Amino acid sequence: MGSYTLAVSVTVLSVASFLIYPSSGVSHDILTTICSKTQNHDACERSLESDSRTRSADLPKLSLISIELTMKQADHNHRTFSDLRDNATDPRLEDSFRNCVGFYKEMQAQIRAAYHLSQKRQYQKITELVQSERLAQECASGIPINCLEIDALTTTMLLAIKTSESVNQYIAKSLA
């Protein structure tokens, strides 16, 4: 009777571990391949792996995760530039931050459009991310001061966009 209980326990544990860590998830090798197309491979991998869903995600889910991470960064940057605009005492800076708020509002709409295309599994049609990259750069170039915090916001935004672009390009090629 003891060996039967042991066999049942092992079976239950095996099934439980499969449910917790399904083997159908995106492999580390695929993440490495995806992130090798970005300028900062390690940061790309850390970003994707920072979301606990990545471990068990298939490629379509990874697309959604990457776009959600991009939206989260765009939302953060939008709030930051709104706060900077509201607290600016220099009219030139206020105008620059106001422009950035507009750019990020447009970017949020583009990222939502990319998300909807991903939901429809139309990865080859996701071009909004490239437009978002241009807007982030336009915001940064329009600020008349050098500021490490603003540079960091822009760098983080561009990394999120590049990561999403790379994920969706990989998926479009692999499903073609």
PDB file of C-alpha atoms in Angstrom:
ATOM      1  CA  MET A   1       0.000   0.000   0.000  1.00  0.00           C
ATOM      2  CA  GLY A   2       2.928   2.365   0.718  1.00  0.00           C
ATOM      3  CA  SER A   3       4.355   2.065  -2.797  1.00  0.00           C
ATOM      4  CA  TYR A   4       0.918   2.769  -4.277  1.00  0.00           C
ATOM      5  CA  THR A   5       0.658   5.997  -2.228  1.00  0.00           C
ATOM      6  CA  LEU A   6       4.160   6.966  -3.323  1.00  0.00           C
ATOM      7  CA  ALA A   7       3.281   6.348  -6.974  1.00  0.00           C
ATOM      8  CA  VAL A   8       0.109   8.449  -6.687  1.00  0.00           C
ATOM      9  CA  SER A   9       2.063  11.252  -4.960  1.00  0.00           C
ATOM     10  CA  VAL A  10       4.703  11.267  -7.690  1.00  0.00           C
ATOM     11  CA  THR A  11       2.007  11.356 -10.360  1.00  0.00           C
ATOM     12  CA  VAL A  12       0.172  14.228  -8.661  1.00  0.00           C
ATOM     13  CA  LEU A  13       3.423  16.186  -8.285  1.00  0.00           C
ATOM     14  CA  SER A  14       4.309  15.589 -11.938  1.00  0.00           C
ATOM     15  CA  VAL A  15       0.920  16.823 -13.120  1.00  0.00           C
ATOM     16  CA  ALA A  16       1.088  19.821 -10.759  1.00  0.00           C
ATOM     17  CA  SER A  17       4.540  20.806 -11.989  1.00  0.00           C
ATOM     18  CA  PHE A  18       3.344  20.573 -15.588  1.00  0.00           C
ATOM     19  CA  LEU A  19       0.423  22.869 -14.790  1.00  0.00           C
ATOM     20  CA  ILE A  20       2.667  25.366 -13.013  1.00  0.00           C
ATOM     21  CA  TYR A  21       5.514  25.243 -15.575  1.00  0.00           C
ATOM     22  CA  PRO A  22       4.009  24.111 -18.872  1.00  0.00           C
ATOM     23  CA  SER A  23       6.511  22.965 -21.433  1.00  0.00           C
ATOM     24  CA  SER A  24       4.764  24.934 -24.188  1.00  0.00           C
ATOM     25  CA  GLY A  25       6.212  28.254 -23.040  1.00  0.00           C
ATOM     26  CA  VAL A  26       8.679  30.341 -25.013  1.00  0.00           C
ATOM     27  CA  SER A  27      12.164  28.940 -24.493  1.00  0.00           C
ATOM     28  CA  HIS A  28      15.085  30.970 -23.230  1.00  0.00           C
ATOM     29  CA  ASP A  29      16.745  30.371 -26.619  1.00  0.00           C
ATOM     30  CA  ILE A  30      13.822  32.069 -28.375  1.00  0.00           C
ATOM     31  CA  LEU A  31      13.997  35.024 -25.970  1.00  0.00           C
ATOM     32  CA  THR A  32      17.725  35.259 -26.664  1.00  0.00           C
ATOM     33  CA  THR A  33      17.093  35.219 -30.416  1.00  0.00           C
ATOM     34  CA  ILE A  34      14.380  37.866 -30.118  1.00  0.00           C
ATOM     35  CA  CYS A  35      16.492  40.103 -27.897  1.00  0.00           C
ATOM     36  CA  SER A  36      19.604  39.734 -30.054  1.00  0.00           C
ATOM     37  CA  LYS A  37      17.866  42.051 -32.526  1.00  0.00           C
ATOM     38  CA  THR A  38      17.818  44.886 -29.971  1.00  0.00           C
ATOM     39  CA  GLN A  39      20.644  47.190 -28.906  1.00  0.00           C
ATOM     40  CA  ASN A  40      20.562  45.989 -25.301  1.00  0.00           C
ATOM     41  CA  HIS A  41      20.029  42.215 -25.274  1.00  0.00           C
ATOM     42  CA  ASP A  42      20.272  41.813 -21.503  1.00  0.00           C
ATOM     43  CA  ALA A  43      17.801  44.606 -20.747  1.00  0.00           C
ATOM     44  CA  CYS A  44      15.410  43.177 -23.347  1.00  0.00           C
ATOM     45  CA  GLU A  45      15.507  39.733 -21.728  1.00  0.00           C
ATOM     46  CA  ARG A  46      15.152  41.209 -18.223  1.00  0.00           C
ATOM     47  CA  SER A  47      12.181  43.249 -19.386  1.00  0.00           C
ATOM     48  CA  LEU A  48      10.350  40.267 -20.862  1.00  0.00           C
ATOM     49  CA  GLU A  49      11.247  38.017 -17.945  1.00  0.00           C
ATOM     50  CA  SER A  50      10.084  40.672 -15.456  1.00  0.00           C
ATOM     51  CA  ASP A  51       6.534  39.656 -16.309  1.00  0.00           C
ATOM     52  CA  SER A  52       5.771  36.348 -14.614  1.00  0.00           C
ATOM     53  CA  ARG A  53       3.486  35.326 -17.509  1.00  0.00           C
ATOM     54  CA  THR A  54       6.456  35.114 -19.887  1.00  0.00           C
ATOM     55  CA  ARG A  55       7.598  31.814 -18.372  1.00  0.00           C
ATOM     56  CA  SER A  56       4.484  30.015 -19.598  1.00  0.00           C
ATOM     57  CA  ALA A  57       3.617  32.195 -22.598  1.00  0.00           C
ATOM     58  CA  ASP A  58       3.377  30.956 -26.137  1.00  0.00           C
ATOM     59  CA  LEU A  59       4.411  33.321 -28.927  1.00  0.00           C
ATOM     60  CA  PRO A  60       1.001  35.033 -29.315  1.00  0.00           C
ATOM     61  CA  LYS A  61       0.856  35.669 -25.562  1.00  0.00           C
ATOM     62  CA  LEU A  62       4.454  36.953 -25.616  1.00  0.00           C
ATOM     63  CA  SER A  63       3.389  39.497 -28.220  1.00  0.00           C
ATOM     64  CA  LEU A  64       0.620  40.767 -25.960  1.00  0.00           C
ATOM     65  CA  ILE A  65       2.947  40.845 -22.941  1.00  0.00           C
ATOM     66  CA  SER A  66       5.598  42.834 -24.803  1.00  0.00           C
ATOM     67  CA  ILE A  67       3.034  45.366 -26.007  1.00  0.00           C
ATOM     68  CA  GLU A  68       1.551  45.643 -22.508  1.00  0.00           C
ATOM     69  CA  LEU A  69       5.027  46.369 -21.125  1.00  0.00           C
ATOM     70  CA  THR A  70       5.467  49.024 -23.805  1.00  0.00           C
ATOM     71  CA  MET A  71       2.119  50.583 -22.901  1.00  0.00           C
ATOM     72  CA  LYS A  72       3.036  50.575 -19.222  1.00  0.00           C
ATOM     73  CA  GLN A  73       6.212  52.545 -20.001  1.00  0.00           C
ATOM     74  CA  ALA A  74       4.340  54.941 -22.299  1.00  0.00           C
ATOM     75  CA  ASP A  75       1.767  55.544 -19.547  1.00  0.00           C
ATOM     76  CA  HIS A  76       4.555  56.212 -17.031  1.00  0.00           C
ATOM     77  CA  ASN A  77       6.314  58.637 -19.388  1.00  0.00           C
ATOM     78  CA  HIS A  78       3.044  60.400 -20.201  1.00  0.00           C
ATOM     79  CA  ARG A  79       2.358  60.976 -16.489  1.00  0.00           C
ATOM     80  CA  THR A  80       5.938  62.151 -15.904  1.00  0.00           C
ATOM     81  CA  PHE A  81       5.852  64.664 -18.764  1.00  0.00           C
ATOM     82  CA  SER A  82       2.420  65.859 -17.606  1.00  0.00           C
ATOM     83  CA  ASP A  83       3.861  66.493 -14.133  1.00  0.00           C
ATOM     84  CA  LEU A  84       6.918  68.221 -15.602  1.00  0.00           C
ATOM     85  CA  ARG A  85       4.671  70.433 -17.757  1.00  0.00           C
ATOM     86  CA  ASP A  86       2.455  71.320 -14.804  1.00  0.00           C
ATOM     87  CA  ASN A  87       5.465  72.253 -12.630  1.00  0.00           C
ATOM     88  CA  ALA A  88       7.612  74.016 -15.240  1.00  0.00           C
ATOM     89  CA  THR A  89       8.475  77.640 -14.522  1.00  0.00           C
ATOM     90  CA  ASP A  90      10.368  78.245 -17.784  1.00  0.00           C
ATOM     91  CA  PRO A  91       7.901  78.822 -20.677  1.00  0.00           C
ATOM     92  CA  ARG A  92      10.255  77.060 -23.158  1.00  0.00           C
ATOM     93  CA  LEU A  93      10.360  73.953 -20.972  1.00  0.00           C
ATOM     94  CA  GLU A  94       6.617  74.074 -20.435  1.00  0.00           C
ATOM     95  CA  ASP A  95       6.086  74.129 -24.219  1.00  0.00           C
ATOM     96  CA  SER A  96       8.553  71.261 -24.712  1.00  0.00           C
ATOM     97  CA  PHE A  97       6.888  69.162 -22.018  1.00  0.00           C
ATOM     98  CA  ARG A  98       3.447  69.987 -23.467  1.00  0.00           C
ATOM     99  CA  ASN A  99       4.660  68.684 -26.838  1.00  0.00           C
ATOM    100  CA  CYS A 100       5.925  65.519 -25.165  1.00  0.00           C
ATOM    101  CA  VAL A 101       2.549  64.995 -23.477  1.00  0.00           C
ATOM    102  CA  GLY A 102       0.937  65.205 -26.926  1.00  0.00           C
ATOM    103  CA  PHE A 103       3.491  62.821 -28.425  1.00  0.00           C
ATOM    104  CA  TYR A 104       2.935  60.289 -25.663  1.00  0.00           C
ATOM    105  CA  LYS A 105      -0.847  60.572 -25.970  1.00  0.00           C
ATOM    106  CA  GLU A 106      -0.506  59.777 -29.672  1.00  0.00           C
ATOM    107  CA  MET A 107       1.918  56.983 -28.824  1.00  0.00           C
ATOM    108  CA  GLN A 108      -0.573  55.436 -26.382  1.00  0.00           C
ATOM    109  CA  ALA A 109      -3.175  55.288 -29.168  1.00  0.00           C
ATOM    110  CA  GLN A 110      -0.659  53.664 -31.524  1.00  0.00           C
ATOM    111  CA  ILE A 111       0.350  51.076 -28.937  1.00  0.00           C
ATOM    112  CA  ARG A 112      -3.330  50.244 -28.313  1.00  0.00           C
ATOM    113  CA  ALA A 113      -3.738  49.754 -32.088  1.00  0.00           C
ATOM    114  CA  ALA A 114      -0.721  47.418 -32.090  1.00  0.00           C
ATOM    115  CA  TYR A 115      -2.260  45.492 -29.186  1.00  0.00           C
ATOM    116  CA  HIS A 116      -5.531  45.035 -31.097  1.00  0.00           C
ATOM    117  CA  LEU A 117      -3.629  43.748 -34.137  1.00  0.00           C
ATOM    118  CA  SER A 118      -1.749  41.343 -31.879  1.00  0.00           C
ATOM    119  CA  GLN A 119      -5.036  40.100 -30.432  1.00  0.00           C
ATOM    120  CA  LYS A 120      -6.124  39.363 -34.015  1.00  0.00           C
ATOM    121  CA  ARG A 121      -2.738  37.680 -34.627  1.00  0.00           C
ATOM    122  CA  GLN A 122      -1.945  40.109 -37.441  1.00  0.00           C
ATOM    123  CA  TYR A 123       1.699  40.531 -36.439  1.00  0.00           C
ATOM    124  CA  GLN A 124       2.908  41.492 -39.911  1.00  0.00           C
ATOM    125  CA  LYS A 125       0.598  44.538 -39.825  1.00  0.00           C
ATOM    126  CA  ILE A 126       2.002  45.948 -36.584  1.00  0.00           C
ATOM    127  CA  THR A 127       3.747  49.103 -37.773  1.00  0.00           C
ATOM    128  CA  GLU A 128       2.571  51.463 -35.039  1.00  0.00           C
ATOM    129  CA  LEU A 129       5.558  50.598 -32.879  1.00  0.00           C
ATOM    130  CA  VAL A 130       7.961  52.156 -35.399  1.00  0.00           C
ATOM    131  CA  GLN A 131       5.830  55.322 -35.363  1.00  0.00           C
ATOM    132  CA  SER A 132       5.941  55.306 -31.547  1.00  0.00           C
ATOM    133  CA  GLU A 133       9.721  55.118 -31.657  1.00  0.00           C
ATOM    134  CA  ARG A 134       9.793  58.245 -33.828  1.00  0.00           C
ATOM    135  CA  LEU A 135       7.512  60.087 -31.391  1.00  0.00           C
ATOM    136  CA  ALA A 136       9.682  59.210 -28.376  1.00  0.00           C
ATOM    137  CA  GLN A 137      12.743  60.505 -30.201  1.00  0.00           C
ATOM    138  CA  GLU A 138      10.903  63.646 -31.289  1.00  0.00           C
ATOM    139  CA  CYS A 139       9.916  64.346 -27.684  1.00  0.00           C
ATOM    140  CA  ALA A 140      13.486  63.941 -26.455  1.00  0.00           C
ATOM    141  CA  SER A 141      14.997  66.077 -29.204  1.00  0.00           C
ATOM    142  CA  GLY A 142      12.558  68.913 -28.493  1.00  0.00           C
ATOM    143  CA  ILE A 143      13.646  69.407 -24.887  1.00  0.00           C
ATOM    144  CA  PRO A 144      16.135  72.309 -24.712  1.00  0.00           C
ATOM    145  CA  ILE A 145      18.051  71.024 -21.682  1.00  0.00           C
ATOM    146  CA  ASN A 146      20.198  68.005 -20.941  1.00  0.00           C
ATOM    147  CA  CYS A 147      18.687  65.972 -18.137  1.00  0.00           C
ATOM    148  CA  LEU A 148      19.704  62.457 -17.112  1.00  0.00           C
ATOM    149  CA  GLU A 149      16.193  61.610 -15.904  1.00  0.00           C
ATOM    150  CA  ILE A 150      14.638  62.560 -19.234  1.00  0.00           C
ATOM    151  CA  ASP A 151      17.360  60.670 -21.100  1.00  0.00           C
ATOM    152  CA  ALA A 152      16.610  57.615 -18.929  1.00  0.00           C
ATOM    153  CA  LEU A 153      12.863  57.884 -19.640  1.00  0.00           C
ATOM    154  CA  THR A 154      13.544  58.041 -23.364  1.00  0.00           C
ATOM    155  CA  THR A 155      16.054  55.191 -23.294  1.00  0.00           C
ATOM    156  CA  THR A 156      13.656  52.965 -21.341  1.00  0.00           C
ATOM    157  CA  MET A 157      10.804  53.830 -23.701  1.00  0.00           C
ATOM    158  CA  LEU A 158      12.893  53.074 -26.783  1.00  0.00           C
ATOM    159  CA  LEU A 159      13.995  49.752 -25.279  1.00  0.00           C
ATOM    160  CA  ALA A 160      10.379  48.765 -24.609  1.00  0.00           C
ATOM    161  CA  ILE A 161       9.403  49.692 -28.168  1.00  0.00           C
ATOM    162  CA  LYS A 162      12.387  47.848 -29.691  1.00  0.00           C
ATOM    163  CA  THR A 163      11.613  44.786 -27.572  1.00  0.00           C
ATOM    164  CA  SER A 164       7.995  44.744 -28.781  1.00  0.00           C
ATOM    165  CA  GLU A 165       9.096  45.301 -32.367  1.00  0.00           C
ATOM    166  CA  SER A 166      11.553  42.419 -32.132  1.00  0.00           C
ATOM    167  CA  VAL A 167       8.998  40.081 -30.537  1.00  0.00           C
ATOM    168  CA  ASN A 168       6.401  40.825 -33.201  1.00  0.00           C
ATOM    169  CA  GLN A 169       8.853  40.625 -36.106  1.00  0.00           C
ATOM    170  CA  TYR A 170      10.043  37.242 -34.819  1.00  0.00           C
ATOM    171  CA  ILE A 171       6.462  35.990 -34.543  1.00  0.00           C
ATOM    172  CA  ALA A 172       5.490  37.318 -37.976  1.00  0.00           C
ATOM    173  CA  LYS A 173       8.466  35.472 -39.538  1.00  0.00           C
ATOM    174  CA  SER A 174       7.960  32.265 -37.583  1.00  0.00           C
ATOM    175  CA  LEU A 175       4.245  32.044 -38.383  1.00  0.00           C
ATOM    176  CA  ALA A 176       4.636  33.007 -42.065  1.00  0.00           C
TER     177      ALA A 176
END
